[in-house]
mmCIF file with all atom_site columns, C-alpha atoms in Angstrom:
data_model
loop_
_atom_site.group_PDB
_atom_site.id
_atom_site.type_symbol
_atom_site.label_atom_id
_atom_site.label_alt_id
_atom_site.label_comp_id
_atom_site.label_asym_id
_atom_site.label_entity_id
_atom_site.label_seq_id
_atom_site.pdbx_PDB_ins_code
_atom_site.Cartn_x
_atom_site.Cartn_y
_atom_site.Cartn_z
_atom_site.occupancy
_atom_site.B_iso_or_equiv
_atom_site.pdbx_formal_charge
_atom_site.auth_seq_id
_atom_site.auth_comp_id
_atom_site.auth_asym_id
_atom_site.auth_atom_id
_atom_site.pdbx_PDB_model_num
ATOM 1   C CA . ALA A 1 1   ? 15.471  23.240  9.423   1.00 36.00 ? 14  ALA A CA 1
ATOM 2   C CA . PHE A 1 2   ? 11.794  22.971  10.192  1.00 38.00 ? 15  PHE A CA 1
ATOM 3   C CA . ASP A 1 3   ? 9.598   26.043  10.220  1.00 46.00 ? 16  ASP A CA 1
ATOM 4   C CA . GLU A 1 4   ? 7.989   27.089  13.471  1.00 52.00 ? 17  GLU A CA 1
ATOM 5   C CA . ASN A 1 5   ? 4.577   27.212  11.771  1.00 48.00 ? 18  ASN A CA 1
ATOM 6   C CA . PRO A 1 6   ? 4.752   25.167  8.586   1.00 53.00 ? 19  PRO A CA 1
ATOM 7   C CA . ALA A 1 7   ? 2.149   25.740  5.900   1.00 52.00 ? 20  ALA A CA 1
ATOM 8   C CA . PRO A 1 8   ? -0.719  23.276  6.133   1.00 56.00 ? 21  PRO A CA 1
ATOM 9   C CA . CYS A 1 9   ? -0.479  20.303  3.821   1.00 66.00 ? 22  CYS A CA 1
ATOM 10  C CA . SER A 1 10  ? -3.165  20.022  1.127   1.00 79.00 ? 23  SER A CA 1
ATOM 11  C CA . SER A 1 11  ? -5.571  17.125  1.575   1.00 82.00 ? 24  SER A CA 1
ATOM 12  C CA . ASN A 1 12  ? -4.405  15.589  -1.726  1.00 82.00 ? 25  ASN A CA 1
ATOM 13  C CA . ARG A 1 13  ? -0.748  15.563  -0.699  1.00 86.00 ? 26  ARG A CA 1
ATOM 14  C CA . ALA A 1 14  ? -1.613  14.404  2.803   1.00 87.00 ? 27  ALA A CA 1
ATOM 15  C CA . VAL A 1 15  ? -3.610  11.406  1.556   1.00 88.00 ? 28  VAL A CA 1
ATOM 16  C CA . VAL A 1 16  ? -0.897  10.413  -0.940  1.00 88.00 ? 29  VAL A CA 1
ATOM 17  C CA . ALA A 1 17  ? 1.749   10.605  1.802   1.00 87.00 ? 30  ALA A CA 1
ATOM 18  C CA . LEU A 1 18  ? -0.506  8.613   4.115   1.00 87.00 ? 31  LEU A CA 1
ATOM 19  C CA . CYS A 1 19  ? -0.965  5.841   1.529   1.00 87.00 ? 32  CYS A CA 1
ATOM 20  C CA . HIS A 1 20  ? 2.759   5.711   0.792   1.00 84.00 ? 33  HIS A CA 1
ATOM 21  C CA . HIS A 1 21  ? 3.807   5.546   4.440   1.00 85.00 ? 34  HIS A CA 1
ATOM 22  C CA . PHE A 1 22  ? 1.129   2.989   5.280   1.00 86.00 ? 35  PHE A CA 1
ATOM 23  C CA . CYS A 1 23  ? 2.393   0.684   2.510   1.00 85.00 ? 36  CYS A CA 1
ATOM 24  C CA . ARG A 1 24  ? 6.008   1.083   3.681   1.00 82.00 ? 37  ARG A CA 1
ATOM 25  C CA . HIS A 1 25  ? 4.936   0.322   7.253   1.00 80.00 ? 38  HIS A CA 1
ATOM 26  C CA . TRP A 1 26  ? 2.866   -2.698  6.150   1.00 80.00 ? 39  TRP A CA 1
ATOM 27  C CA . THR A 1 27  ? 5.889   -4.178  4.373   1.00 78.00 ? 40  THR A CA 1
ATOM 28  C CA . SER A 1 28  ? 8.098   -4.951  7.333   1.00 70.00 ? 41  SER A CA 1
ATOM 29  C CA . ALA A 1 29  ? 10.024  -7.936  5.941   1.00 62.00 ? 42  ALA A CA 1
ATOM 30  C CA . ASN A 1 30  ? 13.788  -7.437  5.807   1.00 61.00 ? 43  ASN A CA 1
ATOM 31  C CA . ALA A 1 31  ? 13.518  -4.249  7.880   1.00 72.00 ? 44  ALA A CA 1
ATOM 32  C CA . THR A 1 32  ? 15.720  -3.634  10.893  1.00 80.00 ? 45  THR A CA 1
ATOM 33  C CA . ASP A 1 33  ? 14.231  -2.567  14.217  1.00 83.00 ? 46  ASP A CA 1
ATOM 34  C CA . GLU A 1 34  ? 15.397  0.987   13.554  1.00 87.00 ? 47  GLU A CA 1
ATOM 35  C CA . GLU A 1 35  ? 13.764  0.993   10.107  1.00 85.00 ? 48  GLU A CA 1
ATOM 36  C CA . LEU A 1 36  ? 10.524  -0.265  11.627  1.00 85.00 ? 49  LEU A CA 1
ATOM 37  C CA . GLU A 1 37  ? 10.577  2.541   14.186  1.00 88.00 ? 50  GLU A CA 1
ATOM 38  C CA . LEU A 1 38  ? 11.236  5.104   11.460  1.00 88.00 ? 51  LEU A CA 1
ATOM 39  C CA . ARG A 1 39  ? 8.432   3.693   9.306   1.00 86.00 ? 52  ARG A CA 1
ATOM 40  C CA . LYS A 1 40  ? 6.038   3.809   12.260  1.00 89.00 ? 53  LYS A CA 1
ATOM 41  C CA . ALA A 1 41  ? 7.033   7.392   13.071  1.00 90.00 ? 54  ALA A CA 1
ATOM 42  C CA . ALA A 1 42  ? 6.600   8.458   9.429   1.00 89.00 ? 55  ALA A CA 1
ATOM 43  C CA . LEU A 1 43  ? 3.169   6.806   9.343   1.00 91.00 ? 56  LEU A CA 1
ATOM 44  C CA . ASP A 1 44  ? 2.154   8.565   12.569  1.00 93.00 ? 57  ASP A CA 1
ATOM 45  C CA . VAL A 1 45  ? 3.160   11.960  11.151  1.00 92.00 ? 58  VAL A CA 1
ATOM 46  C CA . ALA A 1 46  ? 1.398   11.263  7.845   1.00 92.00 ? 59  ALA A CA 1
ATOM 47  C CA . THR A 1 47  ? -1.730  10.141  9.707   1.00 94.00 ? 60  THR A CA 1
ATOM 48  C CA . ARG A 1 48  ? -1.856  13.323  11.797  1.00 93.00 ? 61  ARG A CA 1
ATOM 49  C CA . GLU A 1 49  ? -1.323  15.544  8.752   1.00 93.00 ? 62  GLU A CA 1
ATOM 50  C CA . ALA A 1 50  ? -3.984  13.697  6.769   1.00 93.00 ? 63  ALA A CA 1
ATOM 51  C CA . GLN A 1 51  ? -6.455  13.929  9.667   1.00 94.00 ? 64  GLN A CA 1
ATOM 52  C CA . GLU A 1 52  ? -5.890  17.679  9.878   1.00 92.00 ? 65  GLU A CA 1
ATOM 53  C CA . ALA A 1 53  ? -6.256  18.129  6.120   1.00 91.00 ? 66  ALA A CA 1
ATOM 54  C CA . ALA A 1 54  ? -8.961  15.610  5.217   1.00 92.00 ? 67  ALA A CA 1
ATOM 55  C CA . GLY A 1 55  ? -10.661 14.658  8.490   1.00 93.00 ? 68  GLY A CA 1
ATOM 56  C CA . ALA A 1 56  ? -10.402 11.699  10.841  1.00 95.00 ? 69  ALA A CA 1
ATOM 57  C CA . GLU A 1 57  ? -13.247 9.690   9.277   1.00 97.00 ? 70  GLU A CA 1
ATOM 58  C CA . VAL A 1 58  ? -11.797 9.967   5.761   1.00 96.00 ? 71  VAL A CA 1
ATOM 59  C CA . VAL A 1 59  ? -8.387  8.892   7.066   1.00 95.00 ? 72  VAL A CA 1
ATOM 60  C CA . ARG A 1 60  ? -9.864  5.888   8.885   1.00 97.00 ? 73  ARG A CA 1
ATOM 61  C CA . VAL A 1 61  ? -11.605 4.693   5.714   1.00 97.00 ? 74  VAL A CA 1
ATOM 62  C CA . VAL A 1 62  ? -8.546  5.357   3.535   1.00 96.00 ? 75  VAL A CA 1
ATOM 63  C CA . LEU A 1 63  ? -6.300  3.383   5.901   1.00 96.00 ? 76  LEU A CA 1
ATOM 64  C CA . ASP A 1 64  ? -8.735  0.454   5.999   1.00 97.00 ? 77  ASP A CA 1
ATOM 65  C CA . MET A 1 65  ? -9.057  0.502   2.208   1.00 97.00 ? 78  MET A CA 1
ATOM 66  C CA . GLN A 1 66  ? -5.276  0.812   1.796   1.00 96.00 ? 79  GLN A CA 1
ATOM 67  C CA . GLU A 1 67  ? -4.740  -2.187  4.051   1.00 95.00 ? 80  GLU A CA 1
ATOM 68  C CA . GLU A 1 68  ? -7.048  -4.346  1.944   1.00 97.00 ? 81  GLU A CA 1
ATOM 69  C CA . LEU A 1 69  ? -5.384  -3.193  -1.279  1.00 97.00 ? 82  LEU A CA 1
ATOM 70  C CA . ARG A 1 70  ? -1.903  -3.856  0.107   1.00 95.00 ? 83  ARG A CA 1
ATOM 71  C CA . ARG A 1 71  ? -3.000  -7.308  1.254   1.00 94.00 ? 84  ARG A CA 1
ATOM 72  C CA . SER A 1 72  ? -4.480  -7.926  -2.194  1.00 96.00 ? 85  SER A CA 1
ATOM 73  C CA . THR A 1 73  ? -1.273  -6.998  -4.053  1.00 94.00 ? 86  THR A CA 1
ATOM 74  C CA . HIS A 1 74  ? 0.836   -9.126  -1.715  1.00 91.00 ? 87  HIS A CA 1
ATOM 75  C CA . LEU A 1 75  ? -1.417  -12.152 -2.126  1.00 92.00 ? 88  LEU A CA 1
ATOM 76  C CA . ASP A 1 76  ? -1.768  -11.575 -5.866  1.00 91.00 ? 89  ASP A CA 1
ATOM 77  C CA . ARG A 1 77  ? 2.013   -11.689 -6.252  1.00 87.00 ? 90  ARG A CA 1
ATOM 78  C CA . LEU A 1 78  ? 2.224   -14.821 -4.074  1.00 84.00 ? 91  LEU A CA 1
ATOM 79  C CA . ALA A 1 79  ? -0.452  -16.487 -6.191  1.00 86.00 ? 92  ALA A CA 1
ATOM 80  C CA . ASP A 1 80  ? 1.708   -15.855 -9.261  1.00 81.00 ? 93  ASP A CA 1
ATOM 81  C CA . ARG A 1 81  ? 4.757   -17.712 -7.868  1.00 76.00 ? 94  ARG A CA 1
ATOM 82  C CA . LYS A 1 82  ? 5.693   -20.839 -9.783  1.00 76.00 ? 95  LYS A CA 1
ATOM 83  C CA . SER A 1 83  ? 7.885   -22.810 -7.357  1.00 79.00 ? 96  SER A CA 1
ATOM 84  C CA . PRO A 1 84  ? 6.401   -26.238 -6.501  1.00 82.00 ? 97  PRO A CA 1
ATOM 85  C CA . GLY A 1 85  ? 6.199   -25.496 -2.777  1.00 83.00 ? 98  GLY A CA 1
ATOM 86  C CA . GLN A 1 86  ? 4.480   -22.172 -3.368  1.00 80.00 ? 99  GLN A CA 1
ATOM 87  C CA . LEU A 1 87  ? 2.029   -23.748 -5.833  1.00 80.00 ? 100 LEU A CA 1
ATOM 88  C CA . VAL A 1 88  ? 0.970   -26.301 -3.211  1.00 86.00 ? 101 VAL A CA 1
ATOM 89  C CA . SER A 1 89  ? 0.682   -23.575 -0.577  1.00 84.00 ? 102 SER A CA 1
ATOM 90  C CA . ASN A 1 90  ? -1.408  -21.440 -2.938  1.00 78.00 ? 103 ASN A CA 1
ATOM 91  C CA . LEU A 1 91  ? -3.781  -24.329 -3.612  1.00 84.00 ? 104 LEU A CA 1
ATOM 92  C CA . LEU A 1 92  ? -4.188  -25.150 0.072   1.00 87.00 ? 105 LEU A CA 1
ATOM 93  C CA . ARG A 1 93  ? -4.624  -21.534 1.158   1.00 85.00 ? 106 ARG A CA 1
ATOM 94  C CA . ASN A 1 94  ? -6.606  -20.322 -1.870  1.00 90.00 ? 107 ASN A CA 1
ATOM 95  C CA . THR A 1 95  ? -4.198  -17.407 -2.206  1.00 88.00 ? 108 THR A CA 1
ATOM 96  C CA . SER A 1 96  ? -5.748  -16.040 -5.397  1.00 90.00 ? 109 SER A CA 1
ATOM 97  C CA . GLY A 1 97  ? -9.207  -16.208 -3.815  1.00 92.00 ? 110 GLY A CA 1
ATOM 98  C CA . GLN A 1 98  ? -7.946  -14.297 -0.780  1.00 93.00 ? 111 GLN A CA 1
ATOM 99  C CA . ALA A 1 99  ? -6.374  -11.674 -3.066  1.00 93.00 ? 112 ALA A CA 1
ATOM 100 C CA . LYS A 1 100 ? -9.638  -11.261 -4.937  1.00 96.00 ? 113 LYS A CA 1
ATOM 101 C CA . ALA A 1 101 ? -11.629 -11.012 -1.688  1.00 96.00 ? 114 ALA A CA 1
ATOM 102 C CA . ALA A 1 102 ? -9.294  -8.294  -0.358  1.00 96.00 ? 115 ALA A CA 1
ATOM 103 C CA . ALA A 1 103 ? -9.583  -6.313  -3.614  1.00 97.00 ? 116 ALA A CA 1
ATOM 104 C CA . GLU A 1 104 ? -13.377 -6.628  -3.499  1.00 98.00 ? 117 GLU A CA 1
ATOM 105 C CA . ALA A 1 105 ? -13.419 -5.478  0.144   1.00 98.00 ? 118 ALA A CA 1
ATOM 106 C CA . ALA A 1 106 ? -11.410 -2.390  -0.824  1.00 98.00 ? 119 ALA A CA 1
ATOM 107 C CA . ALA A 1 107 ? -13.812 -1.634  -3.688  1.00 98.00 ? 120 ALA A CA 1
ATOM 108 C CA . ARG A 1 108 ? -16.780 -1.968  -1.293  1.00 98.00 ? 121 ARG A CA 1
ATOM 109 C CA . MET A 1 109 ? -15.127 0.453   1.128   1.00 98.00 ? 122 MET A CA 1
ATOM 110 C CA . ARG A 1 110 ? -14.625 2.898   -1.734  1.00 98.00 ? 123 ARG A CA 1
ATOM 111 C CA . ASP A 1 111 ? -18.261 2.677   -2.803  1.00 98.00 ? 124 ASP A CA 1
ATOM 112 C CA . GLU A 1 112 ? -20.014 2.334   0.561   1.00 98.00 ? 125 GLU A CA 1
ATOM 113 C CA . LEU A 1 113 ? -17.827 4.319   2.964   1.00 98.00 ? 126 LEU A CA 1
ATOM 114 C CA . LEU A 1 114 ? -15.572 6.709   1.051   1.00 97.00 ? 127 LEU A CA 1
ATOM 115 C CA . ALA A 1 115 ? -17.948 7.846   -1.707  1.00 97.00 ? 128 ALA A CA 1
ATOM 116 C CA . PRO A 1 116 ? -20.508 9.262   0.782   1.00 97.00 ? 129 PRO A CA 1
ATOM 117 C CA . LEU A 1 117 ? -17.707 11.259  2.433   1.00 96.00 ? 130 LEU A CA 1
ATOM 118 C CA . LEU A 1 118 ? -15.937 12.535  -0.691  1.00 95.00 ? 131 LEU A CA 1
ATOM 119 C CA . GLY A 1 119 ? -18.271 11.968  -3.614  1.00 95.00 ? 132 GLY A CA 1
ATOM 120 C CA . GLY A 1 120 ? -17.985 9.187   -6.159  1.00 94.00 ? 133 GLY A CA 1
ATOM 121 C CA . ASP A 1 121 ? -15.376 10.727  -8.476  1.00 95.00 ? 134 ASP A CA 1
ATOM 122 C CA . ARG A 1 122 ? -13.069 11.824  -5.687  1.00 94.00 ? 135 ARG A CA 1
ATOM 123 C CA . ALA A 1 123 ? -13.419 8.471   -3.911  1.00 96.00 ? 136 ALA A CA 1
ATOM 124 C CA . ALA A 1 124 ? -12.433 6.735   -7.157  1.00 96.00 ? 137 ALA A CA 1
ATOM 125 C CA . GLU A 1 125 ? -9.359  8.960   -7.446  1.00 95.00 ? 138 GLU A CA 1
ATOM 126 C CA . VAL A 1 126 ? -8.309  8.177   -3.874  1.00 95.00 ? 139 VAL A CA 1
ATOM 127 C CA . TYR A 1 127 ? -8.862  4.467   -4.541  1.00 97.00 ? 140 TYR A CA 1
ATOM 128 C CA . TRP A 1 128 ? -6.530  4.541   -7.562  1.00 95.00 ? 141 TRP A CA 1
ATOM 129 C CA . VAL A 1 129 ? -3.872  6.401   -5.568  1.00 94.00 ? 142 VAL A CA 1
ATOM 130 C CA . CYS A 1 130 ? -4.087  3.683   -2.914  1.00 95.00 ? 143 CYS A CA 1
ATOM 131 C CA . HIS A 1 131 ? -3.979  0.988   -5.597  1.00 96.00 ? 144 HIS A CA 1
ATOM 132 C CA . GLY A 1 132 ? -0.889  2.556   -7.166  1.00 93.00 ? 145 GLY A CA 1
ATOM 133 C CA . CYS A 1 133 ? 0.857   2.879   -3.795  1.00 93.00 ? 146 CYS A CA 1
ATOM 134 C CA . SER A 1 134 ? 0.174   -0.790  -3.094  1.00 94.00 ? 147 SER A CA 1
ATOM 135 C CA . TRP A 1 135 ? 1.714   -1.953  -6.353  1.00 92.00 ? 148 TRP A CA 1
ATOM 136 C CA . LEU A 1 136 ? 4.639   0.461   -6.032  1.00 90.00 ? 149 LEU A CA 1
ATOM 137 C CA . GLU A 1 137 ? 5.505   -0.982  -2.640  1.00 89.00 ? 150 GLU A CA 1
ATOM 138 C CA . GLN A 1 138 ? 4.984   -4.581  -3.805  1.00 89.00 ? 151 GLN A CA 1
ATOM 139 C CA . ASN A 1 139 ? 7.310   -4.068  -6.782  1.00 86.00 ? 152 ASN A CA 1
ATOM 140 C CA . ARG A 1 140 ? 9.873   -2.331  -4.575  1.00 84.00 ? 153 ARG A CA 1
ATOM 141 C CA . TYR A 1 141 ? 9.731   -5.183  -2.069  1.00 85.00 ? 154 TYR A CA 1
ATOM 142 C CA . ASP A 1 142 ? 10.073  -7.826  -4.782  1.00 83.00 ? 155 ASP A CA 1
ATOM 143 C CA . TYR A 1 143 ? 13.016  -5.959  -6.310  1.00 81.00 ? 156 TYR A CA 1
ATOM 144 C CA . GLU A 1 144 ? 14.822  -5.682  -2.978  1.00 79.00 ? 157 GLU A CA 1
ATOM 145 C CA . SER A 1 145 ? 14.201  -9.312  -1.991  1.00 77.00 ? 158 SER A CA 1
ATOM 146 C CA . ALA A 1 146 ? 14.916  -11.018 -5.345  1.00 74.00 ? 159 ALA A CA 1
ATOM 147 C CA . LEU A 1 147 ? 18.144  -12.762 -4.366  1.00 73.00 ? 160 LEU A CA 1
ATOM 148 C CA . ALA A 1 148 ? 18.594  -14.912 -7.470  1.00 71.00 ? 161 ALA A CA 1
ATOM 149 C CA . GLY A 1 149 ? 17.421  -12.022 -9.607  1.00 70.00 ? 162 GLY A CA 1
ATOM 150 C CA . ARG A 1 150 ? 20.493  -10.066 -8.532  1.00 71.00 ? 163 ARG A CA 1
ATOM 151 C CA . LEU A 1 151 ? 22.646  -12.561 -10.412 1.00 75.00 ? 164 LEU A CA 1
ATOM 152 C CA . THR A 1 152 ? 20.438  -13.065 -13.458 1.00 78.00 ? 165 THR A CA 1
ATOM 153 C CA . GLY A 1 153 ? 19.062  -9.552  -13.798 1.00 76.00 ? 166 GLY A CA 1
ATOM 154 C CA . SER A 1 154 ? 15.487  -10.865 -13.701 1.00 74.00 ? 167 SER A CA 1
ATOM 155 C CA . ARG A 1 155 ? 14.621  -8.601  -10.782 1.00 74.00 ? 168 ARG A CA 1
ATOM 156 C CA . ASP A 1 156 ? 15.032  -5.495  -12.959 1.00 79.00 ? 169 ASP A CA 1
ATOM 157 C CA . GLY A 1 157 ? 11.430  -5.827  -14.160 1.00 78.00 ? 170 GLY A CA 1
ATOM 158 C CA . TYR A 1 158 ? 10.209  -5.070  -10.636 1.00 73.00 ? 171 TYR A CA 1
ATOM 159 C CA . LEU A 1 159 ? 12.245  -1.866  -10.597 1.00 76.00 ? 172 LEU A CA 1
ATOM 160 C CA . ARG A 1 160 ? 10.886  -0.811  -14.002 1.00 80.00 ? 173 ARG A CA 1
ATOM 161 C CA . ASP A 1 161 ? 7.337   -1.488  -12.795 1.00 76.00 ? 174 ASP A CA 1
ATOM 162 C CA . ALA A 1 162 ? 7.956   0.488   -9.601  1.00 72.00 ? 175 ALA A CA 1
ATOM 163 C CA . LYS A 1 163 ? 9.199   3.474   -11.612 1.00 77.00 ? 176 LYS A CA 1
ATOM 164 C CA . ALA A 1 164 ? 6.347   3.305   -14.151 1.00 70.00 ? 177 ALA A CA 1
#
């Protein structure tokens, strides 16, 4: 049961939950409509809690930075694919360049927007939490969607990386 007046969430826990739920919401492939609604609801709750604990401006910057990091990890993984069709697509779309640009945008947000709000050391810590959440979700997604890897066992590396 939920408490009538739950204890306020610490800003650290609120930001970690926010990053986690944002990454789950961003990864919508293979999700049912109900799962998408649940992910959206969880993100809304995490956003409200983080705004109460850390402030609306910090949350806005963290979400923008998290989006760029999640985009970067997704594109970085796509750029690493070896199938002939994906290689051609990567060359035409400059997938690795897009991944690098997204990572650089996130680093700029950390330095130019988040550091003035939180201080340099704390902004760096938040950045690495966001970075870790992005890779956790990417590895989880790759593990869940590795169809051939289910037969060969090659998908197990994604699960090990997600748990690391």
